[in-house]
């Protein structure tokens, strides 16, 4: 008879999580990708301790915490004060709980200032085991393309090629490329959108193109945000707009704003270089450069030095520009 196949992922114990009060907290057993079993015990973390006692690692959980805005959490915020349908899942690390699954529930609980039920294990779980377990038990909304890309970016930074990442994660190379592009969009631009999950690959591509064009022309993304932030606030405050309409309005502001900045070259900054250091702060000898223009400035220097500088400059001009 062949050996019974070990199930990877979630396995339920005989005691369900939702039980009547008893002396012992309900437990649940998960089988990790390595075949090791880990027991998780239900804990209630009160609102005032939630931020301090729990944390999320993007590379493991896969959820971009910056994207967990009230708009994106609306479905959970509506119910979590009354009831939490599923506990979050975490593992103890150095006295705190790393949330493997349930970071949206955690963010909603923080926003609503309510406690959170978490199934917690004190078993020594490696980073890779935790990452794979988190993938197996994800019960919340599917991760958006940027969140996938941010997780893949950590693998790329670890030395894996895009082909190796695709094989390791069971994704197509095209999906890996798109996800990494989405992850490359500056976070400042992403923060303009109240609900990041509305963004699609063409949207990320347009944002990345705008950011790249700004960089090529010496413009800062921060300057674009300063230029359009008031208009973005006005769009977000308008009543009756669907989430995709809000997104499209903001995308239009980004495209038009970046195009305006690109067509208006940034002014060259003046760079000052000390030619000599003096003990007296009122004395200086320096060169100033702005674009193709430069000048030399001296203060509180002797008449002899000024005459010598005049002589050297005149001689140098004759040498390079010829006699007048």
CSV table of C-alpha atoms in Angstrom, one decimal:
chain,number,residue,atom,x,y,z
A,1,UNK,CA,0.0,0.0,0.0
A,2,UNK,CA,1.4,3.4,-0.9
A,3,UNK,CA,2.0,6.0,1.9
A,4,UNK,CA,-0.8,8.5,2.5
A,5,UNK,CA,0.0,11.8,0.7
A,6,UNK,CA,0.7,14.7,3.1
A,7,UNK,CA,-1.6,17.7,2.4
A,8,UNK,CA,0.2,21.0,2.1
A,9,UNK,CA,-1.6,24.0,3.5
A,10,UNK,CA,-4.5,24.2,5.8
A,11,UNK,CA,-5.8,21.3,7.9
A,12,UNK,CA,-8.5,21.7,10.5
A,13,UNK,CA,-8.1,20.3,14.0
A,14,UNK,CA,-11.0,18.5,15.8
A,15,UNK,CA,-11.7,21.7,17.8
A,16,UNK,CA,-13.1,24.4,15.5
A,17,UNK,CA,-12.0,28.0,15.8
A,18,UNK,CA,-15.4,29.3,16.7
A,19,UNK,CA,-16.3,27.4,19.9
A,20,UNK,CA,-18.0,28.0,23.2
A,21,UNK,CA,-15.8,29.4,26.0
A,22,UNK,CA,-13.5,26.8,27.4
A,23,UNK,CA,-10.3,26.8,29.5
A,24,UNK,CA,-8.1,26.3,26.4
A,25,UNK,CA,-7.9,28.5,23.4
A,26,UNK,CA,-9.0,26.8,20.1
A,27,UNK,CA,-6.1,25.5,18.0
A,28,UNK,CA,-5.5,24.7,14.4
A,29,UNK,CA,-2.7,22.7,12.7
A,30,UNK,CA,-1.1,23.7,9.4
A,31,UNK,CA,1.2,21.5,7.4
A,32,UNK,CA,4.1,23.5,6.0
A,33,UNK,CA,5.7,23.1,2.5
A,34,UNK,CA,8.5,21.1,4.1
A,35,UNK,CA,6.1,18.6,5.7
A,36,UNK,CA,6.6,20.0,9.2
A,37,UNK,CA,3.5,20.6,11.3
A,38,UNK,CA,2.8,23.8,13.1
A,39,UNK,CA,0.1,24.3,15.8
A,40,UNK,CA,-1.6,27.7,15.9
A,41,UNK,CA,-3.5,28.9,18.9
A,42,UNK,CA,-6.2,31.6,18.9
A,43,UNK,CA,-5.3,34.8,20.6
A,44,UNK,CA,-7.2,38.1,20.9
A,45,UNK,CA,-5.0,41.2,20.6
A,46,UNK,CA,-6.8,44.3,21.9
A,47,UNK,CA,-6.9,47.5,20.0
A,48,UNK,CA,-4.5,49.5,22.1
A,49,UNK,CA,-1.8,46.7,21.7
A,50,UNK,CA,-2.4,45.8,18.0
A,51,UNK,CA,0.1,48.2,16.4
A,52,UNK,CA,2.8,47.4,18.9
A,53,UNK,CA,2.4,43.6,19.1
A,54,UNK,CA,1.9,42.8,15.4
A,55,UNK,CA,3.7,43.6,12.1
A,56,UNK,CA,3.7,42.7,8.5
A,57,UNK,CA,6.6,41.8,6.2
A,58,UNK,CA,5.7,42.5,2.5
A,59,UNK,CA,8.0,39.8,1.2
A,60,UNK,CA,6.1,37.2,3.2
A,61,UNK,CA,2.5,38.5,3.3
A,62,UNK,CA,2.6,39.9,-0.2
A,63,UNK,CA,0.3,42.8,0.6
A,64,UNK,CA,1.4,46.4,0.0
A,65,UNK,CA,0.6,48.1,3.3
A,66,UNK,CA,0.7,51.6,1.7
A,67,UNK,CA,-2.2,50.5,-0.5
A,68,UNK,CA,-4.5,49.7,2.5
A,69,UNK,CA,-6.5,52.9,2.5
A,70,UNK,CA,-10.0,53.3,4.0
A,71,UNK,CA,-11.4,53.1,0.4
A,72,UNK,CA,-9.7,49.8,-0.3
A,73,UNK,CA,-10.7,48.4,3.1
A,74,UNK,CA,-14.3,49.5,2.9
A,75,UNK,CA,-15.7,46.0,2.8
A,76,UNK,CA,-13.9,44.9,6.0
A,77,UNK,CA,-14.4,48.2,7.9
A,78,UNK,CA,-18.1,47.8,7.4
A,79,UNK,CA,-18.2,44.6,9.5
A,80,UNK,CA,-15.1,44.2,11.6
A,81,UNK,CA,-16.4,46.3,14.5
A,82,UNK,CA,-19.3,43.8,14.8
A,83,UNK,CA,-17.6,40.6,14.0
A,84,UNK,CA,-14.5,39.1,12.5
A,85,UNK,CA,-15.5,36.2,10.2
A,86,UNK,CA,-12.0,34.6,9.9
A,87,UNK,CA,-9.0,35.0,12.3
A,88,UNK,CA,-5.7,36.4,10.9
A,89,UNK,CA,-2.8,34.0,11.0
A,90,UNK,CA,0.6,34.8,12.4
A,91,UNK,CA,3.8,33.5,13.9
A,92,UNK,CA,5.7,34.7,17.0
A,93,UNK,CA,9.0,36.3,16.2
A,94,UNK,CA,11.0,38.0,19.0
A,95,UNK,CA,8.0,38.5,21.1
A,96,UNK,CA,5.8,40.1,18.4
A,97,UNK,CA,3.4,38.5,15.9
A,98,UNK,CA,4.3,38.6,12.2
A,99,UNK,CA,1.0,38.5,10.2
A,100,UNK,CA,1.2,35.9,7.4
A,101,UNK,CA,-2.4,36.2,6.4
A,102,UNK,CA,-4.9,38.9,7.3
A,103,UNK,CA,-3.0,42.2,6.9
A,104,UNK,CA,-6.2,43.8,5.5
A,105,UNK,CA,-8.1,42.7,8.6
A,106,UNK,CA,-5.3,44.1,10.7
A,107,UNK,CA,-5.3,47.4,8.9
A,108,UNK,CA,-9.1,47.7,9.2
A,109,UNK,CA,-8.9,46.9,12.9
A,110,UNK,CA,-6.3,49.6,13.4
A,111,UNK,CA,-8.4,52.1,11.4
A,112,UNK,CA,-11.5,51.2,13.5
A,113,UNK,CA,-9.6,51.0,16.8
A,114,UNK,CA,-10.9,47.5,17.5
A,115,UNK,CA,-9.1,44.2,18.6
A,116,UNK,CA,-8.1,41.4,16.3
A,117,UNK,CA,-8.4,37.6,16.6
A,118,UNK,CA,-5.2,35.9,15.4
A,119,UNK,CA,-4.2,32.2,15.1
A,120,UNK,CA,-0.6,32.3,16.4
A,121,UNK,CA,2.1,29.7,16.2
A,122,UNK,CA,5.3,29.7,18.3
A,123,UNK,CA,6.8,27.0,16.1
A,124,UNK,CA,10.1,28.0,14.5
A,125,UNK,CA,9.0,28.7,10.9
A,126,UNK,CA,11.6,29.8,8.3
A,127,UNK,CA,11.1,32.7,6.0
A,128,UNK,CA,10.5,30.5,3.0
A,129,UNK,CA,8.0,28.3,4.9
A,130,UNK,CA,6.2,31.4,6.0
A,131,UNK,CA,6.1,32.8,2.5
A,132,UNK,CA,4.7,29.6,1.0
A,133,UNK,CA,2.2,29.1,3.9
A,134,UNK,CA,0.9,32.7,3.3
A,135,UNK,CA,0.4,31.9,-0.3
A,136,UNK,CA,-1.5,28.7,0.5
A,137,UNK,CA,-3.9,30.3,3.0
A,138,UNK,CA,-4.6,33.6,1.4
A,139,UNK,CA,-8.4,34.1,1.9
A,140,UNK,CA,-8.7,37.9,1.2
A,141,UNK,CA,-8.9,39.9,-2.0
A,142,UNK,CA,-6.4,38.8,-4.6
A,143,UNK,CA,-3.1,40.7,-4.6
A,144,UNK,CA,-2.9,43.4,-7.2
A,145,UNK,CA,-0.2,43.5,-9.8
A,146,UNK,CA,2.0,45.9,-7.9
A,147,UNK,CA,1.8,43.8,-4.7
A,148,UNK,CA,2.9,40.8,-6.7
A,149,UNK,CA,5.8,42.8,-8.2
A,150,UNK,CA,7.0,44.1,-4.8
A,151,UNK,CA,7.2,40.5,-3.6
A,152,UNK,CA,9.0,39.4,-6.8
A,153,UNK,CA,11.4,42.4,-6.5
A,154,UNK,CA,12.8,40.9,-3.3
A,155,UNK,CA,13.6,37.7,-5.2
A,156,UNK,CA,15.2,39.7,-8.0
A,157,UNK,CA,17.3,41.7,-5.5
A,158,UNK,CA,18.3,38.3,-4.0
A,159,UNK,CA,20.0,37.4,-7.3
A,160,UNK,CA,17.3,35.5,-9.2
A,161,UNK,CA,16.8,36.2,-12.9
A,162,UNK,CA,13.2,36.9,-14.2
A,163,UNK,CA,13.2,33.4,-15.8
A,164,UNK,CA,14.2,31.8,-12.4
A,165,UNK,CA,11.5,33.9,-10.6
A,166,UNK,CA,8.9,32.7,-13.0
A,167,UNK,CA,9.8,29.1,-12.5
A,168,UNK,CA,10.1,29.5,-8.7
A,169,UNK,CA,6.7,31.2,-8.4
A,170,UNK,CA,4.8,29.3,-11.1
A,171,UNK,CA,4.2,32.4,-13.1
A,172,UNK,CA,4.7,33.2,-16.8
A,173,UNK,CA,7.7,35.4,-17.7
A,174,UNK,CA,5.3,38.0,-19.1
A,175,UNK,CA,3.4,38.2,-15.7
A,176,UNK,CA,6.8,38.6,-13.9
A,177,UNK,CA,7.8,41.4,-16.3
A,178,UNK,CA,4.5,43.3,-15.9
A,179,UNK,CA,4.5,42.8,-12.1
A,180,UNK,CA,8.1,44.2,-11.8
A,181,UNK,CA,7.2,47.2,-13.9
A,182,UNK,CA,4.2,47.9,-11.7
A,183,UNK,CA,6.5,47.6,-8.6
A,184,UNK,CA,8.9,50.1,-10.2
A,185,UNK,CA,6.4,53.0,-10.2
A,186,UNK,CA,7.4,55.5,-7.5
A,187,UNK,CA,5.4,55.1,-4.4
A,188,UNK,CA,4.7,58.8,-4.3
A,189,UNK,CA,2.6,58.5,-7.5
A,190,UNK,CA,0.8,55.4,-6.3
A,191,UNK,CA,-0.2,57.3,-3.1
A,192,UNK,CA,-2.3,59.7,-5.2
A,193,UNK,CA,-4.9,57.0,-5.8
A,194,UNK,CA,-7.3,56.3,-2.9
A,195,UNK,CA,-7.8,52.7,-4.0
A,196,UNK,CA,-4.7,51.1,-5.4
A,197,UNK,CA,-6.5,47.9,-6.4
A,198,UNK,CA,-8.3,49.8,-9.2
A,199,UNK,CA,-5.0,50.3,-11.1
A,200,UNK,CA,-4.4,47.9,-14.0
A,201,UNK,CA,-1.2,47.1,-16.0
A,202,UNK,CA,-1.8,49.8,-18.6
A,203,UNK,CA,-2.2,52.3,-15.7
A,204,UNK,CA,1.0,51.3,-14.1
A,205,UNK,CA,2.7,51.4,-17.5
A,206,UNK,CA,1.5,55.0,-18.0
A,207,UNK,CA,2.6,56.1,-14.5
A,208,UNK,CA,6.0,54.5,-15.0
A,209,UNK,CA,6.4,56.2,-18.4
A,210,UNK,CA,5.5,59.6,-16.8
A,211,UNK,CA,8.0,59.1,-14.0
A,212,UNK,CA,10.8,58.1,-16.4
A,213,UNK,CA,10.2,61.1,-18.7
A,214,UNK,CA,10.4,63.4,-15.7
A,215,UNK,CA,13.6,61.9,-14.6
A,216,UNK,CA,15.1,62.1,-18.1
A,217,UNK,CA,14.3,65.9,-18.2
A,218,UNK,CA,15.7,66.5,-14.8
A,219,UNK,CA,12.3,67.0,-13.1
A,220,UNK,CA,11.4,65.5,-9.7
A,221,UNK,CA,8.3,63.4,-9.2
A,222,UNK,CA,7.7,65.5,-6.0
A,223,UNK,CA,7.3,68.6,-8.1
A,224,UNK,CA,4.6,66.9,-10.2
A,225,UNK,CA,2.8,65.9,-7.0
A,226,UNK,CA,3.0,69.5,-5.6
A,227,UNK,CA,1.6,70.8,-8.9
A,228,UNK,CA,-1.5,68.5,-9.1
A,229,UNK,CA,-2.2,67.6,-5.4
A,230,UNK,CA,-4.9,70.2,-5.0
A,231,UNK,CA,-6.7,69.0,-8.1
A,232,UNK,CA,-6.4,65.4,-6.9
A,233,UNK,CA,-8.0,66.3,-3.6
A,234,UNK,CA,-10.8,68.0,-5.5
A,235,UNK,CA,-11.4,64.8,-7.6
A,236,UNK,CA,-11.4,62.6,-4.5
A,237,UNK,CA,-13.9,64.9,-2.7
A,238,UNK,CA,-16.4,64.9,-5.6
A,239,UNK,CA,-19.6,62.9,-4.8
A,240,UNK,CA,-21.1,60.5,-7.2
A,241,UNK,CA,-17.9,59.4,-8.9
A,242,UNK,CA,-17.3,55.6,-9.2
A,243,UNK,CA,-13.8,54.3,-8.1
A,244,UNK,CA,-12.7,53.8,-11.7
A,245,UNK,CA,-13.8,57.3,-12.6
A,246,UNK,CA,-11.7,58.7,-9.8
A,247,UNK,CA,-8.8,56.7,-11.0
A,248,UNK,CA,-9.1,57.9,-14.6
A,249,UNK,CA,-9.4,61.5,-13.5
A,250,UNK,CA,-6.2,61.2,-11.5
A,251,UNK,CA,-4.4,59.5,-14.3
A,252,UNK,CA,-5.3,62.3,-16.6
A,253,UNK,CA,-4.0,64.8,-14.1
A,254,UNK,CA,-0.7,62.9,-13.9
A,255,UNK,CA,-0.3,62.7,-17.7
A,256,UNK,CA,-1.2,66.4,-18.3
A,257,UNK,CA,0.9,67.6,-15.3
A,258,UNK,CA,4.0,65.6,-16.3
A,259,UNK,CA,3.7,66.8,-19.9
A,260,UNK,CA,3.6,70.4,-18.8
A,261,UNK,CA,6.6,70.0,-16.6
A,262,UNK,CA,8.5,68.2,-19.4
A,263,UNK,CA,7.8,71.1,-21.8
A,264,UNK,CA,9.0,73.6,-19.2
A,265,UNK,CA,12.7,72.8,-18.6
A,266,UNK,CA,13.8,73.1,-15.0
A,267,UNK,CA,16.0,76.1,-14.3
A,268,UNK,CA,19.6,75.4,-13.8
A,269,UNK,CA,20.7,75.6,-10.2
A,270,UNK,CA,23.7,77.8,-9.2
A,271,UNK,CA,26.6,75.8,-8.0
A,272,UNK,CA,29.1,77.6,-5.7
A,273,UNK,CA,32.7,76.3,-5.3
A,274,UNK,CA,35.2,77.7,-2.8
A,275,UNK,CA,38.6,78.4,-4.3
A,276,UNK,CA,40.3,79.2,-1.0
A,277,UNK,CA,39.4,78.9,2.7
A,278,UNK,CA,39.9,81.9,4.9
A,279,UNK,CA,39.7,82.2,8.7
A,280,UNK,CA,37.6,85.3,8.4
A,281,UNK,CA,34.0,84.4,7.3
A,282,UNK,CA,33.7,87.7,5.5
A,283,UNK,CA,36.6,86.9,3.1
A,284,UNK,CA,36.0,84.6,0.2
A,285,UNK,CA,37.3,83.5,-3.2
A,286,UNK,CA,34.8,81.3,-5.1
A,287,UNK,CA,33.5,80.3,-8.4
A,288,UNK,CA,29.8,80.2,-9.3
A,289,UNK,CA,28.4,78.1,-12.2
A,290,UNK,CA,24.9,78.0,-13.6
A,291,UNK,CA,24.4,76.1,-16.8
A,292,UNK,CA,26.9,77.5,-19.3
A,293,UNK,CA,27.5,80.7,-17.3
A,294,UNK,CA,30.2,81.1,-14.7
A,295,UNK,CA,31.7,83.9,-12.6
A,296,UNK,CA,34.4,84.4,-10.0
A,297,UNK,CA,33.7,86.3,-6.8
A,298,UNK,CA,36.3,87.8,-4.3
A,299,UNK,CA,35.7,89.8,-1.2
A,300,UNK,CA,38.1,91.7,1.1
A,301,UNK,CA,41.2,90.8,-0.9
A,302,UNK,CA,44.3,93.0,-1.3
A,303,UNK,CA,44.7,95.5,-4.1
A,304,UNK,CA,47.9,93.6,-5.2
A,305,UNK,CA,45.9,90.3,-5.5
A,306,UNK,CA,43.2,92.1,-7.6
A,307,UNK,CA,45.8,93.6,-9.9
A,308,UNK,CA,47.5,90.2,-10.3
A,309,UNK,CA,44.2,88.5,-11.1
A,310,UNK,CA,43.4,91.2,-13.7
A,311,UNK,CA,46.8,90.6,-15.3
A,312,UNK,CA,46.4,86.8,-15.4
A,313,UNK,CA,42.8,87.0,-16.8
A,314,UNK,CA,43.8,89.5,-19.5
A,315,UNK,CA,46.8,87.3,-20.5
A,316,UNK,CA,44.6,84.2,-20.6
A,317,UNK,CA,42.0,85.8,-22.7
A,318,UNK,CA,44.6,87.0,-25.2
A,319,UNK,CA,46.1,83.5,-25.3
A,320,UNK,CA,42.7,81.8,-26.1
A,321,UNK,CA,40.8,84.5,-27.9
A,322,UNK,CA,43.6,86.3,-29.7
A,323,UNK,CA,44.7,90.0,-29.7
A,324,UNK,CA,42.0,92.7,-30.0
